Amino acid sequence: MVGASDTEPINTEAPPASKRRRKKSLVWEHFTIEAVASGCTRACCKLCKQTFAYSSGTKIAGTSHLKRHIALGSCPKIKNPDKKQLMLPGSQTDGNATDPPKRRYRRSSWNNALFEQDNSCINLAKMIILHEYPLHIVEHNGFISFAQSLQPRFRMASVNDIEGEILSVYQKEKQNLMQALGNLPGRISLTISLWTTSQTLGYVCLSGQFIDGDWRLQRRMLNFMMVSSPHSENALSEAIGICLSDWNLQTKLFTITLDNNCSSHDIYSANLRDHLTNKNALILKGQLFVVRCYAHILNVVAQDVMASIHGVIYNIRESVKFIKASPAREEKFAEIALQLEIFSTNNLCLDVASQWNTTYLMLVAALDYKQAFTCLETCDDSYNEAPSADDWKKVEIVCSLLKLLYDSAIVIMSTADPTANIFFQEAWKIQVELTNATRSEDDTVSSIAKEMHEKFDKYWKDCSLILAIAVVMDPRFKLKLVEFSFSKIYGVDAARYVKVVSDAIHELYLEYVAQPLPLTPAYVEQEGDANIATGNNDNNQATITVSSGDGLLDFDIYISETAVTEHTKSEIDQYLEEALVPRIQEFDILNWWKLNNLKYPTLSRMARDVLGIPVSMVNPGSLIFGAGTGSRMLDEYRSSLRPDIVEALFCAKDWLQFAPPVAETPSTSIVKMEF
């Protein structure tokens, strides 16, 4: 051992050949360093004499494995309670002299970390929920071995135990959400989607969307319940009734957005409205009750138009496959494109049949290389899939029409908080373009456009009123955009349709006026002045504070008396007559209403509910291509689980995403020295 100077603490470790700085880690109270062959060293446990790799030449192995040996009970000497005293600094080891005194260290918590079996089981349940692992993972030998390597004291839960933990997590998160929904300042809108299984049973998924007290758009899954006949209107009515009762939302329902095929929409709408009218005070006599999913209609129209040229799409898909089958063919095709002076930024790509946007992008890229495909067919006898000139014309027309849907979908997906106001502008542009396309002199264009317009026009007729009301709540557009767009769609009849929207807005506003409104002081009280009068208008009550210190007491009384008799404009009329807010890219409509809540106390409550309508059922930030076009399939494993476990897995996964983050455990790798 190398001696130390009188001014330095004595080090009992055998340092490597090269001079190193003194080791400060706590583990060196329990290990010594021993030299082995070829300049390598190993760390030797003072208690059990087991050695571990430490350095090989210039490379240091670190101390994490040494800490685990001491802290996690791997050392057999430490496992014996009678030997634990050997870990204390200054104690004797195997008859050797007492370790010389060292600097005193503040022990880090890793050495005394507490293991809690219950918390570990809860975290295991949350892991299974969030990542959709099978419950039987707790019986997988590989997973059991992995868990034991991390914490030998952890007792792996059984499948029955983990089911109980999952239900416990579900109930706890449900109570948190129920409390939040009980404090909602406005109404809630529901979305309904269907899930089928390989059996005759199915599931109905109900989610609620709302704007919370801080004016943030929120969406939460509420129920995922099994029904015997998910495609029947009675099943949906019963599911909605159970959901509203379960969450105490009977008086807070605003709208319902359905995800069903077009032919059955009218049946669903009528039955749901009739079933719930007597139990809920539906706004505007149920005119806004049923909403159809905007993503659904985009996907239905897109898939229908692609089906009209499915043969051509097949040829293009096979052509792309042929070229991408080998690097030699890709190189040959690139040479042909270069000779033809085709310089495209679009790369040939294969599509995913279930996502129509990929098919659209494949067709767009193929259009750029249509001449190259024709040349390839003439110089390569093994290729005979090139579309004809007429086929390319159809592809060009379809792409021009699909671009309307694709661009609209991109706008929706790129919006962080897709409030209801953004959908009107997208929908009316498509309606106008498709209407104009149906009048084209080109028979192919008008034929394809008519098929698209037929279904989109039905959506427009069903949902244009609610979309228009929502955009009126946007201070950048109000009724002006409705007037402008309707003139493009309806021509000379536009004024009649605008009046329908205007009348509906004013009628809806009056329903909110009839509801109680919390009193808000009109003037801030200063210097302890008392309120002596209250002025009422046709919308709300305003408290007027008297300022008697400035000699205008009589004036204040006069104002309070005349405020009762003077006729003032309603909030809705004042809002509509004010100038439009400038259109800026960073405009936050929810924040605007939050800031103008005091100015428009009644209208802001109406705006909160209207803007919170889920016009699209797809979650914000998710792909909407291919979504909402029919029932989704529950996999075989989850179909085999009990319905209550299935509901707990789906709902808890949704809720845990919004749970507050768990505070990180302070780092235990730092050991502070005390002198």
XYZ file of C-alpha atoms in Angstrom:
675
model
C 0.000 0.000 0.000
C 1.227 3.488 -0.736
C 1.662 5.755 2.242
C -0.119 9.073 2.516
C 1.149 12.381 3.818
C 0.218 13.525 7.306
C -2.135 16.120 5.909
C -4.156 13.660 3.820
C -6.577 10.981 4.978
C -5.193 7.491 4.977
C -6.332 5.436 1.966
C -6.484 1.693 2.423
C -7.129 1.056 -1.293
C -4.415 -0.172 -3.585
C -4.388 2.387 -6.404
C -3.599 1.514 -10.011
C -0.091 1.910 -11.347
C -0.860 5.340 -12.780
C -1.474 8.180 -10.337
C -5.179 8.931 -9.924
C -7.155 11.344 -7.854
C -8.542 10.138 -4.528
C -11.798 8.248 -4.845
C -14.777 9.962 -3.256
C -17.549 7.417 -3.885
C -19.132 5.792 -0.855
C -18.524 2.325 -2.277
C -14.829 2.535 -1.481
C -15.663 2.121 2.194
C -16.630 -1.439 1.237
C -14.170 -2.282 -1.573
C -10.438 -2.355 -2.142
C -8.662 -2.355 -5.464
C -6.424 -5.266 -6.316
C -4.027 -5.419 -9.247
C -4.230 -8.382 -11.626
C -2.301 -9.331 -14.771
C -1.668 -6.989 -17.724
C -2.147 -3.794 -15.720
C -5.833 -4.535 -14.985
C -7.415 -4.083 -11.576
C -10.447 -5.539 -9.832
C -12.560 -4.259 -6.941
C -12.698 -6.669 -4.011
C -15.577 -6.612 -1.526
C -14.184 -6.347 2.012
C -17.074 -8.423 3.368
C -17.493 -11.383 1.014
C -14.170 -11.104 -0.861
C -15.979 -11.314 -4.212
C -14.160 -9.392 -6.951
C -15.577 -7.253 -9.745
C -14.094 -5.683 -12.862
C -12.791 -2.171 -12.239
C -10.217 -1.159 -14.862
C -8.502 -2.599 -17.901
C -5.599 -0.380 -18.733
C -6.996 3.113 -19.176
C -10.693 2.165 -19.184
C -12.599 2.450 -15.885
C -15.655 0.229 -15.346
C -17.349 2.642 -12.941
C -18.997 1.958 -9.601
C -22.665 1.304 -10.428
C -22.257 -2.488 -10.240
C -20.406 -2.084 -6.952
C -23.246 -0.001 -5.505
C -25.775 -2.657 -6.513
C -23.709 -5.313 -4.783
C -23.911 -3.387 -1.518
C -27.298 -1.639 -1.738
C -29.545 -4.341 -3.208
C -28.521 -7.101 -0.841
C -26.413 -9.087 -3.316
C -23.553 -9.385 -0.855
C -24.141 -12.560 1.213
C -22.529 -10.970 4.257
C -24.966 -8.064 4.210
C -27.939 -10.389 3.768
C -27.087 -11.839 7.198
C -28.436 -9.402 9.821
C -25.673 -10.407 12.210
C -23.059 -9.238 9.740
C -24.577 -5.856 8.870
C -22.433 -4.219 11.481
C -19.479 -5.053 9.249
C -20.622 -2.341 6.828
C -20.026 0.413 9.328
C -16.847 2.445 8.856
C -14.170 1.474 11.345
C -15.496 -2.061 11.919
C -13.210 -5.096 11.643
C -13.273 -7.380 8.613
C -12.100 -10.953 8.821
C -9.796 -10.280 11.769
C -7.891 -7.523 10.059
C -7.040 -4.346 11.888
C -9.735 -1.765 12.185
C -9.963 0.421 9.090
C -8.182 3.712 9.652
C -10.437 6.757 10.092
C -11.652 8.332 6.890
C -13.363 11.519 5.914
C -16.955 11.559 7.032
C -19.497 11.251 4.233
C -23.189 11.988 4.140
C -24.642 8.695 3.081
C -26.739 8.862 -0.081
C -30.192 7.345 -0.081
C -29.366 4.538 -2.482
C -27.848 2.567 0.381
C -31.041 2.839 2.447
C -33.600 2.947 -0.374
C -36.984 1.585 0.722
C -38.698 -0.977 -1.455
C -42.506 -0.924 -1.511
C -44.248 -3.963 -2.969
C -47.628 -2.221 -3.310
C -46.250 0.749 -5.250
C -44.379 -1.593 -7.566
C -47.575 -3.528 -8.312
C -49.435 -0.300 -9.041
C -46.686 0.838 -11.407
C -46.759 -2.567 -13.100
C -50.515 -2.211 -13.643
C -50.045 1.288 -15.093
C -47.328 -0.024 -17.411
C -49.673 -2.722 -18.722
C -52.437 -0.161 -19.198
C -50.378 2.529 -20.923
C -48.476 0.224 -23.272
C -51.271 -2.300 -23.899
C -49.255 -5.277 -22.721
C -51.146 -8.537 -22.174
C -52.093 -9.195 -18.581
C -50.346 -12.549 -18.809
C -47.004 -10.782 -19.064
C -46.766 -11.405 -15.317
C -46.447 -15.132 -16.151
C -43.761 -14.712 -18.821
C -40.488 -16.167 -17.601
C -38.381 -13.554 -19.338
C -40.276 -10.692 -17.710
C -40.157 -12.376 -14.293
C -36.389 -12.806 -14.577
C -35.967 -9.198 -15.643
C -38.008 -7.910 -12.698
C -36.079 -10.120 -10.259
C -32.785 -8.797 -11.576
C -33.921 -5.269 -10.749
C -35.358 -6.029 -7.325
C -35.010 -9.556 -5.887
C -37.538 -8.780 -3.159
C -40.337 -8.031 -5.637
C -43.039 -10.704 -5.616
C -44.531 -10.968 -9.097
C -48.296 -10.520 -9.104
C -50.619 -13.168 -10.498
C -53.033 -12.475 -13.350
C -55.896 -12.168 -10.857
C -53.879 -9.779 -8.727
C -52.960 -7.589 -11.689
C -56.614 -7.457 -12.745
C -57.425 -6.125 -9.304
C -54.661 -3.526 -9.548
C -55.923 -2.389 -12.969
C -59.451 -1.979 -11.627
C -58.067 -0.059 -8.660
C -56.181 2.335 -10.956
C -59.335 2.726 -13.071
C -61.535 3.562 -10.056
C -59.041 6.077 -8.660
C -58.666 7.912 -11.966
C -62.421 7.815 -12.512
C -63.026 9.557 -9.201
C -60.541 12.279 -10.164
C -62.254 12.811 -13.509
C -65.728 12.764 -11.986
C -64.716 15.524 -9.617
C -63.375 17.589 -12.515
C -66.537 17.068 -14.563
C -68.658 18.045 -11.577
C -67.005 21.457 -11.623
C -67.484 22.080 -15.342
C -68.413 25.698 -16.051
C -70.327 24.723 -19.194
C -71.794 21.796 -21.059
C -70.181 18.680 -22.481
C -70.444 17.122 -25.943
C -70.200 13.391 -26.566
C -68.591 11.380 -29.336
C -69.631 7.808 -30.093
C -67.582 5.203 -31.933
C -68.248 1.517 -32.449
C -65.915 -1.416 -31.892
C -66.687 -4.914 -33.077
C -65.268 -8.312 -32.123
C -64.945 -11.621 -33.943
C -68.064 -12.625 -32.012
C -71.517 -11.092 -32.353
C -70.831 -8.770 -29.440
C -69.469 -5.268 -29.769
C -68.456 -2.229 -27.776
C -69.576 1.388 -27.738
C -66.919 3.957 -26.891
C -68.177 7.269 -25.507
C -65.899 10.268 -25.011
C -66.655 13.736 -23.731
C -65.233 16.989 -25.076
C -65.472 20.274 -23.223
C -63.687 23.539 -22.496
C -62.550 23.717 -18.889
C -62.512 26.624 -16.466
C -59.158 27.805 -17.780
C -60.490 27.858 -21.354
C -58.579 24.816 -22.548
C -60.065 22.231 -24.879
C -60.250 18.805 -23.236
C -61.375 15.372 -24.346
C -61.719 12.326 -22.093
C -62.967 8.821 -22.661
C -65.951 8.185 -20.405
C -67.169 4.668 -21.106
C -66.168 1.656 -23.158
C -69.118 -0.665 -22.693
C -70.129 -3.935 -24.267
C -73.455 -4.126 -26.124
C -75.110 -7.090 -27.759
C -76.065 -5.240 -30.961
C -73.766 -2.220 -31.358
C -75.226 -1.191 -34.725
C -78.787 -0.766 -33.463
C -80.045 2.680 -32.562
C -81.534 1.399 -29.318
C -78.109 0.205 -28.186
C -76.673 3.667 -28.705
C -79.547 5.355 -26.900
C -79.161 3.040 -23.924
C -75.369 3.497 -23.878
C -75.739 7.284 -23.885
C -78.306 7.137 -21.099
C -76.034 4.951 -18.969
C -73.084 7.242 -19.617
C -74.952 10.412 -18.649
C -76.305 8.800 -15.489
C -72.959 7.273 -14.557
C -71.173 10.632 -14.749
C -74.072 12.836 -13.500
C -74.221 14.713 -16.796
C -77.962 14.484 -17.463
C -78.366 18.270 -17.528
C -75.033 19.093 -19.175
C -75.302 17.322 -22.552
C -74.863 19.689 -25.496
C -74.288 17.684 -28.697
C -73.510 14.151 -29.832
C -71.091 13.394 -32.677
C -71.702 10.072 -34.401
C -69.361 7.880 -36.366
C -71.661 5.808 -38.552
C -72.316 5.182 -42.214
C -74.384 7.730 -44.146
C -77.430 5.581 -44.840
C -78.235 4.974 -41.168
C -77.496 8.490 -39.968
C -81.082 9.723 -40.153
C -82.339 6.734 -38.157
C -79.761 7.286 -35.440
C -80.479 10.984 -35.288
C -84.234 10.634 -34.922
C -84.116 7.891 -32.313
C -81.425 9.483 -30.210
C -83.182 12.833 -30.214
C -86.543 11.306 -29.313
C -85.009 9.147 -26.609
C -83.214 11.991 -24.873
C -85.490 14.986 -25.419
C -87.677 14.126 -22.451
C -84.668 13.555 -20.170
C -82.464 16.478 -21.142
C -83.067 20.126 -21.891
C -81.694 20.023 -25.434
C -80.376 23.309 -26.714
C -82.233 24.930 -29.617
C -84.911 22.213 -29.542
C -82.377 19.615 -30.596
C -81.387 21.312 -33.871
C -77.720 21.091 -32.871
C -78.045 17.757 -31.096
C -76.492 15.390 -33.663
C -73.216 16.219 -35.384
C -71.493 14.142 -38.018
C -67.759 13.569 -37.934
C -65.889 15.758 -40.429
C -62.993 13.295 -40.689
C -65.542 10.594 -41.502
C -66.983 12.451 -44.479
C -63.540 13.308 -45.864
C -62.545 9.658 -45.753
C -65.802 8.350 -47.185
C -65.685 10.756 -50.127
C -61.996 10.070 -50.763
C -62.411 6.316 -50.744
C -65.436 6.503 -53.009
C -63.631 8.570 -55.633
C -60.627 6.258 -55.559
C -62.924 3.281 -55.983
C -64.094 4.802 -59.278
C -60.595 4.288 -60.738
C -59.510 1.271 -58.709
C -58.252 -0.497 -61.863
C -55.921 2.367 -62.734
C -54.709 2.599 -59.151
C -53.911 -1.120 -59.248
C -51.791 -0.686 -62.396
C -49.872 2.219 -60.868
C -49.301 0.317 -57.640
C -47.962 -2.695 -59.564
C -45.778 -0.384 -61.654
C -44.197 1.107 -58.555
C -43.656 -2.379 -57.143
C -41.966 -3.441 -60.394
C -39.545 -0.516 -60.326
C -38.711 -0.865 -56.640
C -38.179 -4.623 -56.913
C -34.452 -4.178 -57.620
C -31.860 -1.387 -57.552
C -31.097 -2.043 -61.226
C -34.679 -1.225 -62.244
C -34.702 1.906 -60.092
C -31.494 3.057 -61.724
C -32.837 2.315 -65.194
C -36.054 4.221 -64.438
C -34.036 7.175 -63.126
C -32.012 7.241 -66.363
C -35.219 7.291 -68.420
C -36.587 10.188 -66.299
C -33.307 12.069 -66.782
C -33.402 11.592 -70.550
C -36.981 12.862 -70.628
C -35.906 15.829 -68.474
C -38.334 14.930 -65.702
C -37.223 16.710 -62.551
C -39.719 15.996 -59.797
C -39.436 16.497 -56.073
C -41.966 13.698 -55.548
C -40.480 10.258 -55.002
C -42.238 7.130 -56.147
C -43.777 5.422 -53.142
C -46.122 2.556 -52.390
C -49.349 3.262 -50.582
C -51.020 1.791 -47.519
C -54.432 0.568 -48.586
C -56.114 1.595 -45.314
C -54.864 5.219 -45.520
C -56.114 7.092 -48.564
C -53.595 9.906 -48.187
C -50.776 7.491 -49.068
C -52.643 6.450 -52.208
C -53.124 10.092 -53.139
C -49.399 10.821 -52.691
C -48.530 7.733 -54.742
C -50.760 8.942 -57.599
C -49.354 12.486 -57.440
C -45.793 11.190 -57.733
C -46.705 8.755 -60.510
C -48.296 11.572 -62.522
C -44.949 13.355 -62.683
C -43.366 10.241 -64.223
C -46.164 9.154 -66.548
C -43.968 9.539 -69.654
C -41.221 7.522 -67.994
C -43.631 4.658 -67.345
C -44.613 4.615 -71.010
C -40.965 4.564 -72.139
C -40.143 1.813 -69.660
C -42.848 -0.370 -71.161
C -41.349 -0.002 -74.661
C -37.797 -0.874 -73.576
C -38.502 -3.566 -70.984
C -40.464 -6.602 -72.160
C -41.090 -7.736 -68.570
C -43.074 -4.592 -67.771
C -46.590 -4.207 -69.162
C -48.533 -2.319 -66.484
C -48.235 1.238 -67.827
C -51.586 3.115 -67.701
C -53.010 4.479 -70.933
C -53.405 8.148 -71.811
C -57.073 8.033 -70.770
C -56.101 6.428 -67.498
C -53.619 9.192 -66.751
C -56.310 11.769 -67.466
C -58.583 10.148 -64.883
C -55.754 10.072 -62.372
C -55.099 13.760 -62.931
C -58.754 14.633 -62.356
C -59.005 12.463 -59.258
C -55.821 13.981 -57.803
C -57.104 17.520 -58.346
C -60.296 16.655 -56.456
C -58.552 14.633 -53.765
C -56.276 17.604 -53.145
C -59.273 19.490 -51.738
C -59.829 16.778 -49.158
C -56.136 16.248 -48.461
C -55.410 19.942 -47.854
C -58.427 20.253 -45.584
C -57.326 17.239 -43.541
C -53.820 18.683 -43.182
C -55.256 21.956 -41.833
C -57.302 20.097 -39.232
C -54.402 17.905 -38.136
C -51.998 20.820 -37.867
C -54.291 22.637 -35.424
C -53.263 21.959 -31.834
C -56.743 22.659 -30.427
C -59.285 21.965 -33.198
C -62.184 24.011 -31.868
C -65.427 23.908 -33.832
C -64.884 27.268 -35.562
C -62.099 26.010 -37.883
C -64.289 23.506 -39.734
C -66.690 25.917 -41.443
C -64.011 27.486 -43.603
C -62.786 24.051 -44.705
C -66.223 22.660 -45.419
C -67.607 25.567 -47.444
C -64.539 25.650 -49.721
C -64.987 21.962 -50.563
C -68.703 22.471 -51.097
C -68.060 25.308 -53.550
C -65.324 23.506 -55.480
C -67.301 20.293 -55.836
C -70.418 22.195 -56.888
C -68.449 23.977 -59.596
C -66.817 20.741 -60.708
C -70.202 19.106 -61.247
C -70.941 21.843 -63.818
C -67.748 21.197 -65.776
C -68.059 20.738 -69.530
C -65.670 17.806 -69.283
C -67.873 14.740 -68.823
C -65.176 12.857 -66.887
C -64.698 15.720 -64.452
C -68.416 16.258 -63.882
C -69.060 12.523 -63.530
C -66.435 12.007 -60.832
C -67.342 15.264 -59.074
C -71.029 14.347 -58.913
C -70.236 11.177 -56.976
C -68.162 13.144 -54.505
C -70.618 16.020 -54.236
C -73.589 13.766 -53.579
C -72.257 12.619 -50.219
C -70.529 15.827 -49.210
C -73.647 17.850 -50.000
C -75.614 15.669 -47.602
C -73.037 16.393 -44.908
C -73.238 20.115 -45.688
C -77.018 20.176 -45.392
C -76.925 18.302 -42.080
C -74.094 20.235 -40.434
C -73.809 23.658 -42.118
C -75.948 25.335 -39.420
C -73.813 24.200 -36.514
C -70.599 24.909 -38.439
C -71.868 28.407 -39.229
C -72.819 29.116 -35.601
C -69.363 28.001 -34.532
C -67.571 30.306 -36.977
C -69.731 33.235 -35.832
C -68.139 32.714 -32.415
C -64.792 33.470 -34.062
C -64.242 37.253 -33.658
C -62.144 37.272 -36.832
C -65.141 36.258 -38.999
C -68.497 36.476 -37.171
C -71.420 36.615 -39.630
C -69.297 38.195 -42.351
C -67.700 34.922 -43.437
C -71.113 33.233 -43.435
C -72.495 35.949 -45.694
C -69.501 35.734 -48.037
C -69.415 31.954 -48.304
C -73.186 31.571 -48.679
C -73.125 34.028 -51.579
C -70.679 31.676 -53.316
C -72.767 28.596 -52.592
C -76.383 29.794 -52.849
C -76.126 32.832 -55.112
C -79.240 34.969 -55.015
C -80.747 32.814 -52.271
C -77.848 33.491 -49.921
C -79.705 36.072 -47.793
C -82.366 33.532 -46.874
C -79.778 31.037 -45.606
C -77.887 33.743 -43.740
C -81.084 34.700 -41.953
C -81.538 31.107 -40.803
C -78.104 31.225 -39.191
C -78.686 34.665 -37.662
C -82.044 33.671 -36.199
C -80.585 30.460 -34.746
C -77.737 32.369 -33.095
C -80.077 34.881 -31.478
C -82.467 32.152 -30.338
C -79.586 30.183 -28.842
C -78.346 33.319 -27.110
C -81.752 33.912 -25.520
C -81.657 30.412 -24.052
C -78.387 31.278 -22.332
C -79.821 34.609 -21.156
C -82.603 32.688 -19.399
C -80.026 30.745 -17.415
C -78.724 32.236 -14.147
C -75.555 34.284 -14.470
C -73.150 34.933 -11.575
C -73.054 38.542 -10.485
C -69.959 40.418 -11.579
C -69.146 43.955 -10.321
C -69.199 46.496 -13.120
C -66.875 48.870 -11.291
C -64.007 48.003 -9.003
C -64.656 49.229 -5.487
C -62.049 51.706 -4.308
C -61.271 53.224 -0.909
C -63.939 51.222 0.876
C -66.888 52.779 -0.994
C -70.144 50.918 -0.589
C -72.583 49.746 -3.242
C -75.832 51.646 -3.148
C -77.580 50.688 -6.358
C -77.891 47.879 -8.815
C -78.683 48.403 -12.494
C -80.303 45.708 -14.605
C -80.510 45.349 -18.370
C -82.083 42.637 -20.425
C -79.006 40.435 -20.197
C -77.381 40.588 -16.781
C -77.103 42.451 -13.535
C -74.429 45.052 -12.919
C -73.347 46.435 -9.572
C -72.530 50.134 -9.499
C -70.166 51.402 -6.849
C -70.724 54.868 -5.421
C -67.726 57.144 -5.093
C -68.875 59.714 -2.559
C -65.488 61.297 -2.037
C -65.455 63.290 -5.301
C -68.718 65.161 -4.806
C -70.604 63.279 -7.529
C -72.949 61.320 -5.338
C -76.022 62.735 -7.073
C -74.512 61.843 -10.449
C -73.989 58.247 -9.370
C -77.589 57.999 -8.216
C -78.755 59.436 -11.537
C -76.729 56.864 -13.472
C -78.106 53.997 -11.394
C -81.712 55.172 -12.011
C -81.359 55.708 -15.745
C -79.527 52.418 -16.263
C -82.739 50.568 -15.424
C -84.872 52.376 -18.007
C -82.385 52.808 -20.844
C -82.495 50.161 -23.545
C -79.045 48.785 -24.294
C -77.968 46.410 -26.996
C -77.665 42.775 -26.134
C -74.274 41.166 -25.917
C -74.807 39.237 -29.148
C -75.743 42.368 -31.122
C -72.880 44.346 -29.629
C -70.475 41.533 -30.499
C -71.700 41.203 -34.076
C -71.579 44.967 -34.741
C -68.048 45.451 -33.485
C -65.180 45.386 -35.963
C -63.562 42.077 -36.788
C -60.412 41.109 -34.955
C -57.378 41.109 -37.299
C -56.508 37.674 -38.685
C -53.092 36.739 -37.368
C -51.516 33.303 -37.480
C -50.951 33.137 -33.722
C -54.556 33.984 -32.854
C -55.864 31.938 -29.916
C -59.644 32.001 -29.948
C -60.033 30.397 -26.525
C -57.705 32.927 -24.969
C -59.649 35.738 -26.674
C -62.877 34.593 -25.057
C -61.104 34.116 -21.750
C -59.951 37.742 -21.848
C -63.414 38.967 -22.906
C -65.335 36.911 -20.387
C -66.249 39.945 -18.293
C -67.244 41.972 -21.331
C -69.540 39.228 -22.662
C -70.505 37.152 -19.586
C -73.488 35.468 -21.230
C -72.133 35.204 -24.748
C -68.873 33.743 -23.497
C -70.778 30.875 -21.852
C -72.477 30.210 -25.154
C -69.139 30.410 -27.014
C -67.569 27.964 -24.563
C -70.136 25.286 -25.351
C -70.254 25.906 -29.102
C -66.490 25.971 -29.611
C -66.166 22.767 -27.592
C -68.278 20.731 -30.029
C -66.181 17.818 -31.410
C -66.801 18.325 -35.120
C -64.081 15.730 -35.751
C -63.902 12.652 -33.580
C -60.199 12.075 -34.222
C -58.022 13.088 -31.298
C -55.918 16.228 -31.789
C -52.570 15.480 -33.364
C -53.686 12.106 -34.752
C -53.940 11.044 -38.374
C -57.454 11.360 -39.699
C -56.874 9.518 -42.993
C -58.812 6.289 -42.875
C -60.291 7.076 -39.440
C -63.973 7.212 -38.673
C -65.065 5.247 -41.738
C -66.601 2.366 -39.840
C -66.386 0.167 -36.796
C -62.981 -0.687 -35.405
C -62.036 -4.242 -34.520
C -61.072 -5.357 -31.047
C -58.231 -7.880 -31.172
C -58.735 -11.493 -30.142
C -56.919 -11.133 -26.822
C -58.925 -8.179 -25.550
C -62.127 -9.721 -26.860
C -61.452 -12.633 -24.501
C -61.226 -10.434 -21.408
C -64.105 -9.578 -19.104
C -66.006 -6.444 -20.205
C -65.139 -4.581 -17.002
C -61.416 -5.241 -17.559
C -61.676 -4.085 -21.179
C -63.355 -0.851 -20.090
C -60.776 -0.303 -17.355
C -57.886 -0.820 -19.804
C -59.232 1.570 -22.433
C -60.469 4.319 -20.121
C -57.540 4.246 -17.695
C -55.056 4.470 -20.563
C -56.787 7.625 -21.766
C -56.946 9.161 -18.281
C -53.370 8.345 -17.299
C -52.097 10.386 -20.240
C -53.421 13.499 -18.496
C -52.360 12.570 -14.969
C -49.879 14.990 -13.364
C -46.286 13.794 -13.759
C -44.785 11.940 -10.856
C -42.091 13.960 -9.099
C -38.666 12.616 -9.921
C -36.707 11.019 -7.102
C -33.702 13.188 -6.237
C -30.467 11.885 -7.656
C -28.749 9.434 -5.306
C -25.448 9.311 -7.118
C -24.021 12.410 -5.429
C -22.274 11.951 -2.102
C -21.407 15.168 -0.293
C -18.245 15.292 1.773
C -18.130 16.843 5.204
C -14.864 17.960 6.745
